[in-house]
Coordinates of C-alpha atoms in Angstrom, one line a residue:
Chain A
X113 CA 0.1 0.1 -0.1
X114 CA 2.6 2.5 1.2
X115 CA 5.0 1.2 -1.5
X116 CA 2.1 2.0 -4.2
X117 CA 1.4 5.4 -2.7
X118 CA 5.4 6.3 -2.7
X119 CA 5.6 4.8 -6.3
X120 CA 2.9 7.0 -7.9
X121 CA 4.1 10.1 -6.1
X122 CA 7.5 9.6 -7.1
X123 CA 6.6 9.2 -10.8
X124 CA 3.9 11.8 -10.9
X125 CA 5.2 14.5 -8.8
X126 CA 9.0 14.1 -8.4
X127 CA 10.2 12.1 -11.4
X128 CA 12.8 10.6 -9.0
X129 CA 13.6 6.8 -8.2
X130 CA 10.9 4.6 -6.8
X131 CA 12.4 4.5 -3.3
X132 CA 13.1 8.5 -3.0
X133 CA 11.7 10.2 0.1
X134 CA 10.0 13.3 -0.6
X135 CA 12.3 16.2 -0.3
X136 CA 10.5 18.1 1.9
X137 CA 10.1 15.2 4.5
X138 CA 11.4 15.6 8.0
X139 CA 12.5 12.1 7.8
X140 CA 15.4 13.3 5.6
X141 CA 17.0 14.6 9.0
X142 CA 19.5 12.4 9.9
X143 CA 19.2 12.1 13.6
X144 CA 18.8 9.3 16.2
X145 CA 16.5 9.5 19.4
X146 CA 15.7 7.5 22.2
X147 CA 12.1 6.7 23.1
X148 CA 10.2 6.4 26.7
X149 CA 11.4 2.6 26.9
X150 CA 14.9 3.8 25.9
X151 CA 14.9 2.3 22.4
X152 CA 17.0 4.0 19.9
X153 CA 15.2 5.0 16.7
X154 CA 15.5 7.3 13.8
X155 CA 12.7 9.8 12.9
X156 CA 12.1 7.9 9.9
X157 CA 10.8 4.9 11.7
X158 CA 7.6 6.9 12.1
X159 CA 6.9 6.7 8.4
X160 CA 4.0 4.9 7.1
X161 CA 1.2 6.8 9.3
X162 CA 0.3 10.5 9.8
X163 CA 1.8 11.9 13.0
X164 CA 0.9 14.8 15.1
X165 CA 4.2 16.1 16.5
X166 CA 4.8 18.8 19.2
X167 CA 8.1 19.9 20.7
X168 CA 8.1 20.1 24.4
X169 CA 10.2 19.5 27.7
X170 CA 9.1 17.6 30.5
X171 CA 9.8 20.3 33.3
X172 CA 7.8 22.8 31.2
X173 CA 5.1 24.4 33.6
X174 CA 2.8 26.2 31.2
X175 CA 3.1 25.9 27.6
X176 CA 3.8 22.2 27.3
X177 CA 1.0 21.1 29.4
X178 CA -1.4 23.0 27.2
X179 CA 0.1 21.3 23.8
X180 CA -0.4 17.9 25.6
X181 CA -4.3 18.7 26.4
X182 CA -4.7 20.1 22.9
X183 CA -3.3 16.9 21.4
X184 CA -5.5 14.8 23.7
X185 CA -8.5 16.8 22.6
X186 CA -7.3 16.0 19.2
X187 CA -7.0 12.4 19.9
X188 CA -10.6 12.1 21.3
X189 CA -12.1 13.8 18.1
X190 CA -10.2 11.5 15.6
X191 CA -12.7 9.8 13.5
X192 CA -13.3 6.0 13.9
X193 CA -10.7 4.1 12.0
X194 CA -8.1 6.9 11.8
X195 CA -4.6 5.9 12.5
X196 CA -2.3 8.6 13.7
X197 CA 0.5 8.5 16.0
X198 CA 1.1 11.6 18.6
X199 CA 4.7 12.3 19.1
X200 CA 6.5 14.8 21.7
X201 CA 10.0 15.5 20.9
X202 CA 12.1 16.8 23.9
X203 CA 13.9 20.2 23.7
X204 CA 15.9 19.7 26.7
X205 CA 18.5 17.0 25.6
X206 CA 20.2 17.9 29.0
X207 CA 17.7 16.9 31.2
X208 CA 15.1 14.8 29.5
X209 CA 16.2 11.0 29.9
X210 CA 14.0 8.0 28.8
X211 CA 13.0 7.7 32.4
X212 CA 12.0 11.4 32.5
X213 CA 9.8 10.8 29.3
X214 CA 8.1 7.6 31.0
X215 CA 7.4 9.8 34.1
X216 CA 5.9 12.5 32.0
X217 CA 3.8 9.9 29.9
X218 CA 2.3 8.3 33.1
X219 CA 1.5 11.5 34.6
X220 CA -0.4 12.7 31.6
X221 CA -1.7 9.2 30.9
X222 CA -0.3 9.0 27.3
X223 CA -0.8 5.3 26.1
X224 CA 2.3 3.8 24.5
X225 CA 0.3 2.4 21.7
X226 CA -0.4 5.8 20.3
X227 CA 2.0 8.0 21.9
X228 CA 5.7 8.4 21.3
X229 CA 8.0 10.6 23.3
X230 CA 11.6 11.2 22.0
X231 CA 14.7 12.9 23.5
X232 CA 18.0 13.0 21.7
X233 CA 21.0 15.2 21.4
X234 CA 21.0 18.7 21.5
X235 CA 22.0 19.3 17.8
X236 CA 19.4 16.8 16.8
X237 CA 16.6 18.6 18.5
X238 CA 18.0 22.0 17.0
X239 CA 17.7 20.1 13.8
X240 CA 14.2 19.2 14.1
X241 CA 13.4 22.6 15.4
X242 CA 15.0 24.2 12.3
X243 CA 13.0 22.1 9.9
X244 CA 9.7 22.9 11.7
X245 CA 10.5 26.5 12.4
X246 CA 10.4 26.1 16.0
X247 CA 12.3 28.5 17.8
X248 CA 13.7 27.9 21.4
X249 CA 16.4 29.1 23.6
X250 CA 17.5 27.9 27.2
X251 CA 16.6 30.6 29.9
X252 CA 18.3 31.2 33.3
X253 CA 16.9 28.9 35.7
X254 CA 16.3 25.9 33.4
X255 CA 13.2 27.1 31.6
X256 CA 13.2 26.9 27.7
X257 CA 11.5 29.4 26.1
X258 CA 9.9 28.1 23.0
X259 CA 7.3 28.8 20.1
X260 CA 4.3 26.5 20.7
X261 CA 2.8 24.4 17.8
X262 CA 1.5 21.1 16.9
X263 CA 2.5 19.9 13.3
X264 CA 0.6 17.2 11.2
X265 CA 3.0 15.0 9.2
X266 CA 1.8 12.7 6.5
X267 CA 2.9 9.2 6.2
X268 CA 6.1 10.3 4.4
X269 CA 7.0 12.9 6.8
X270 CA 6.0 16.1 5.3
X271 CA 4.4 18.9 7.4
X272 CA 0.8 19.0 5.7
X273 CA -0.7 21.6 8.4
X274 CA 0.1 23.3 11.8
X275 CA -1.6 25.2 14.5
X276 CA 0.2 27.4 17.2
X277 CA -3.1 28.2 19.1
X278 CA -3.1 25.6 21.7
X279 CA -6.6 26.7 23.1
X280 CA -8.0 26.6 19.7
X281 CA -10.2 24.2 18.1
X282 CA -8.2 21.3 16.6
X283 CA -10.7 20.9 13.6
X284 CA -8.5 22.5 11.2
X285 CA -5.8 19.7 11.8
X286 CA -8.6 16.9 11.8
X287 CA -9.7 18.5 8.4
X288 CA -6.3 18.0 7.1
X289 CA -5.8 14.7 8.3
X290 CA -9.1 13.9 6.7
X291 CA -8.0 15.3 3.1
X292 CA -4.8 13.3 3.4
X293 CA -6.8 10.2 3.7
X294 CA -8.3 10.4 0.4
X295 CA -6.7 9.2 -2.8
X296 CA -4.9 12.2 -5.0
X297 CA -6.8 13.1 -8.0
Chain B
X1380 CA 40.0 18.0 -0.7
X1381 CA 41.3 19.5 2.5
X1382 CA 43.5 22.0 0.8
X1383 CA 40.5 23.3 -1.2
X1384 CA 38.4 23.8 1.8
X1385 CA 41.4 25.2 3.7
X1386 CA 40.8 28.5 5.0
X1387 CA 43.0 30.9 7.2
X1388 CA 41.4 31.5 10.4
X1389 CA 42.0 34.6 13.3
X1390 CA 42.2 33.8 16.7
X1391 CA 39.5 35.7 18.7
X1392 CA 40.6 36.3 22.4
X1393 CA 38.1 35.6 25.2
X1394 CA 35.7 38.1 26.0
X1395 CA 32.2 38.6 26.8
X1396 CA 29.0 39.6 24.6
X1397 CA 26.6 41.9 26.5
X1398 CA 23.2 41.4 24.6
X1399 CA 22.8 44.8 23.4
X1400 CA 19.0 44.7 23.9
X1401 CA 19.2 44.9 27.8
X1402 CA 21.2 46.6 30.5
X1403 CA 19.8 44.3 33.3
X1404 CA 21.0 41.0 31.5
X1405 CA 24.4 39.6 32.4
X1406 CA 27.0 39.6 29.6
X1407 CA 27.4 36.1 28.0
X1408 CA 31.1 35.0 28.5
X1409 CA 32.8 34.2 25.2
X1410 CA 35.7 31.7 25.1
X1411 CA 38.6 32.3 22.7
X1412 CA 37.9 31.0 19.1
X1413 CA 39.1 30.7 15.8
X1414 CA 37.1 32.7 13.1
X1415 CA 37.4 32.5 9.2
X1416 CA 39.5 35.5 7.8
X1417 CA 37.2 35.6 5.2
X1418 CA 33.6 34.7 4.3
X1419 CA 33.1 31.4 2.4
X1420 CA 33.5 32.1 -1.3
X1421 CA 31.5 30.6 -4.2
X1422 CA 34.7 29.0 -5.4
X1423 CA 35.2 27.3 -1.8
X1424 CA 31.6 26.3 -2.0
X1425 CA 31.8 24.8 -5.3
X1426 CA 34.8 22.5 -4.1
X1427 CA 32.6 21.4 -1.2
X1428 CA 29.7 20.3 -3.4
X1429 CA 32.2 18.5 -5.8
X1430 CA 32.9 16.1 -2.8
X1431 CA 29.4 16.3 -1.2
X1432 CA 26.7 15.6 -4.0
X1433 CA 23.8 15.8 -1.6
X1434 CA 24.4 19.6 -1.3
X1435 CA 24.5 20.1 -5.2
X1436 CA 21.9 22.6 -6.3
X1437 CA 19.9 19.8 -8.1
X1438 CA 20.2 17.4 -5.7
X1439 CA 19.6 19.2 -2.3
X1440 CA 16.6 18.0 -0.5
X1441 CA 13.7 20.6 -0.4
X1442 CA 13.8 20.6 3.4
X1443 CA 17.3 21.5 3.8
X1444 CA 17.1 24.4 1.1
X1445 CA 14.4 26.6 -0.7
X1446 CA 14.3 26.4 -4.4
X1447 CA 16.4 29.7 -4.6
X1448 CA 19.4 27.6 -3.6
X1449 CA 22.9 28.7 -5.3
X1450 CA 20.4 30.1 -8.1
X1451 CA 23.4 32.4 -9.2
X1452 CA 25.5 29.7 -10.1
X1453 CA 25.9 28.7 -13.9
X1454 CA 25.2 25.2 -13.1
X1455 CA 24.8 22.6 -10.6
X1456 CA 28.9 22.4 -10.7
X1457 CA 30.0 25.6 -12.2
X1458 CA 30.1 29.2 -11.2
X1459 CA 31.1 32.2 -13.4
X1460 CA 34.8 32.9 -13.2
X1461 CA 34.3 36.3 -11.8
X1462 CA 32.2 35.3 -8.9
X1463 CA 34.6 32.7 -7.7
X1464 CA 36.2 35.0 -5.3
X1465 CA 33.0 36.6 -4.1
X1466 CA 31.1 35.5 -0.9
X1467 CA 28.6 32.5 -1.5
X1468 CA 25.1 33.5 -0.8
X1469 CA 21.7 31.7 -1.4
X1470 CA 22.8 29.1 0.8
X1471 CA 20.6 27.7 3.7
X1472 CA 21.6 27.4 7.4
X1473 CA 21.5 23.6 6.8
X1474 CA 24.0 23.9 3.7
X1475 CA 26.3 26.4 5.8
X1476 CA 26.8 24.2 8.6
X1477 CA 27.2 21.1 6.4
X1478 CA 30.2 22.9 4.8
X1479 CA 31.7 24.0 8.1
X1480 CA 31.3 20.5 9.5
X1481 CA 33.2 18.9 6.4
X1482 CA 36.0 21.2 7.3
X1483 CA 36.0 19.9 10.9
X1484 CA 34.5 23.5 12.0
X1485 CA 31.1 24.8 13.0
X1486 CA 29.1 28.0 12.5
X1487 CA 30.0 30.7 15.0
X1488 CA 27.3 31.3 17.6
X1489 CA 25.6 34.6 17.6
X1490 CA 27.4 35.6 20.8
X1491 CA 30.6 34.9 19.1
X1492 CA 30.0 36.7 16.0
X1493 CA 28.8 39.8 17.6
X1494 CA 31.8 39.8 20.1
X1495 CA 34.3 39.1 17.2
X1496 CA 32.7 41.9 15.2
X1497 CA 33.0 44.3 18.5
X1498 CA 36.4 43.1 19.3
X1499 CA 37.8 44.1 15.9
X1500 CA 36.3 47.5 15.9
X1501 CA 39.0 50.2 15.6
X1502 CA 38.8 52.5 18.6
X1503 CA 36.5 55.2 17.6
X1504 CA 34.5 53.3 15.1
X1505 CA 30.8 54.0 15.4
X1506 CA 28.0 51.5 14.8
X1507 CA 26.7 54.1 12.4
X1508 CA 29.2 52.7 9.8
X1509 CA 27.5 49.6 9.6
X1510 CA 24.4 51.4 8.7
X1511 CA 25.6 53.0 5.9
X1512 CA 26.4 49.5 4.5
X1513 CA 23.0 48.2 5.8
X1514 CA 21.3 51.0 3.7
X1515 CA 23.2 50.2 0.7
X1516 CA 21.5 47.7 -1.8
X1517 CA 23.2 44.5 -2.4
X1518 CA 25.1 44.9 -5.7
X1519 CA 24.1 42.6 -8.6
X1520 CA 27.7 41.2 -8.2
X1521 CA 29.0 40.9 -4.9
X1522 CA 32.9 41.9 -4.8
X1523 CA 35.7 39.5 -4.0
X1524 CA 36.0 38.8 -0.3
X1525 CA 39.7 40.2 -0.5
X1526 CA 38.3 43.6 -1.1
X1527 CA 37.1 43.9 2.4
X1528 CA 39.0 45.6 4.7
X1529 CA 40.7 43.8 7.6
X1530 CA 39.4 44.9 11.0
X1531 CA 41.7 45.2 14.1
X1532 CA 41.9 41.5 14.7
X1533 CA 42.7 40.8 11.1
X1534 CA 39.2 39.3 10.1
X1535 CA 37.8 40.9 6.8
X1536 CA 34.4 41.5 6.0
X1537 CA 32.2 40.9 8.9
X1538 CA 30.8 44.1 7.8
X1539 CA 30.3 45.5 4.3
X1540 CA 29.9 42.3 2.2
X1541 CA 27.1 39.9 3.1
X1542 CA 25.0 39.1 6.4
X1543 CA 26.0 35.9 8.0
X1544 CA 24.3 32.8 9.2
X1545 CA 25.0 32.0 13.2
X1546 CA 24.7 28.6 14.6
X1547 CA 21.9 29.5 17.0
X1548 CA 20.1 32.4 14.9
X1549 CA 16.6 30.5 15.6
X1550 CA 17.2 31.3 19.3
X1551 CA 16.2 34.9 19.0
X1552 CA 13.0 36.4 19.2
X1553 CA 11.5 33.9 21.7
X1554 CA 11.1 34.1 25.3
X1555 CA 11.9 37.2 27.0
X1556 CA 14.8 38.5 24.5
X1557 CA 11.7 39.0 21.9
X1558 CA 10.2 41.3 24.8
X1559 CA 13.2 43.3 25.2
X1560 CA 13.2 44.4 21.6
X1561 CA 9.7 45.1 20.9
X1562 CA 8.2 48.6 21.6
X1563 CA 8.6 49.8 24.9
X1564 CA 10.9 47.1 25.9
X1565 CA 13.7 48.9 23.9
X1566 CA 14.1 51.3 26.7
X1567 CA 16.0 48.7 28.7
X1568 CA 18.7 48.5 25.8
X1569 CA 22.2 49.0 26.7
X1570 CA 22.8 51.3 23.8
X1571 CA 19.7 52.3 22.1
X1572 CA 21.9 54.0 19.6
X1573 CA 23.2 50.7 18.3
X1574 CA 20.6 50.5 15.7
X1575 CA 23.0 48.2 13.5
X1576 CA 22.8 45.7 16.2
X1577 CA 19.0 46.0 16.4
X1578 CA 18.9 45.4 12.7
X1579 CA 21.0 42.3 12.8
X1580 CA 18.8 40.7 15.6
X1581 CA 15.8 41.6 13.6
X1582 CA 17.3 40.0 10.6
X1583 CA 18.2 37.0 12.1
X1584 CA 14.6 36.7 13.8
X1585 CA 13.1 36.8 10.5
X1586 CA 15.3 33.9 9.0
X1587 CA 14.3 30.1 8.6
X1588 CA 16.9 27.5 8.3
X1589 CA 16.0 26.6 4.8
X1590 CA 16.0 30.2 3.5
X1591 CA 18.5 30.9 0.6
X1592 CA 18.8 34.8 0.4
X1593 CA 21.0 36.8 -2.1
X1594 CA 22.7 38.9 0.6
X1595 CA 23.3 36.1 3.2
X1596 CA 26.4 34.1 3.3
X1597 CA 28.5 32.6 6.2
X1598 CA 32.3 31.9 7.8
X1599 CA 33.3 29.1 9.8
X1600 CA 34.4 29.0 13.3
X1601 CA 36.2 26.5 15.4
X1602 CA 37.5 25.8 19.0
X1603 CA 41.3 26.3 19.1
X1604 CA 43.4 23.1 19.8
X1605 CA 44.0 22.9 23.5

């Protein structure tokens, strides 16, 4: 299924070799991460299903809990049968270990079947942030100022939609997800 | 290959960078570092893409560079002879960083760049000098990097040729630093007359990592060997 989707996209849109990944895909970033279980993985291993992705850090007092509740609202409103992963990527490489991510996931009741929490090296977080246009800066006292946002990635890792108002209605992202599900004309 | 990418570097002594936007924020210490004497040229970048196909104009991934990437070159692997010595522009942050990494170097941080610039200013120079350049339109053909005069440290062209990428350009304009610059926040600025620094800060704040702009180049930095 995925093979054929890639094949037609490659031939029609890109005229590149069959196996080529879309040039706009975040999965072109060569970074390795650890999930809450301590497993090493590449971003590209998320390929194959749509992903709602946000950057966060575990000790974040205000903005990140808002982002998580936004994502949970989104998850509850997913149409039946829709498959999407929810991915939180840490901006705080120095403090967020797999154990920290585990605690965070438990605290916010994020089921591992649909949620993936990732932490990596500072350089990798910076690369992903650069690819997304997320800006962040470590402040005095351990806080990390950052722009908020949830990004919808298609099965190939290309950003298809994003929202930065975490108090808002997630309908635009759900709409974008629905449109992605339809076969291309 | 190493020979082609070789560049003379200047040792910038230890110092500190006092963020211009606030008197109340402490200065950031800057450790001694090596900074390229000149911005990277089209000719040097051409040598780089010869050995790094992924960074050629026709092959670069869209996530790493906008469509305007190296648009002023004759082809994927050719640059007009009279542009070889000019600073390379229309390069994204990802590409600039890849070039520096290939040399075993890195991009300078904003603090390093700003401190290096300030440390090289001849006594009595005014930040207004930079404004004269900022207000001059970018020429269709950028001059050779060697035409830029050396500053007091021996670094050429930090001002007067092109704007330059820094490693942490995307740090800026988030959190409280943004608040210091906007509107009444500027009342706390260390040197409200340093309009040139405001402009650099605002310019970097407007960038995204894949942008390829005609007046934006880079140079590399490195930690001195122990």
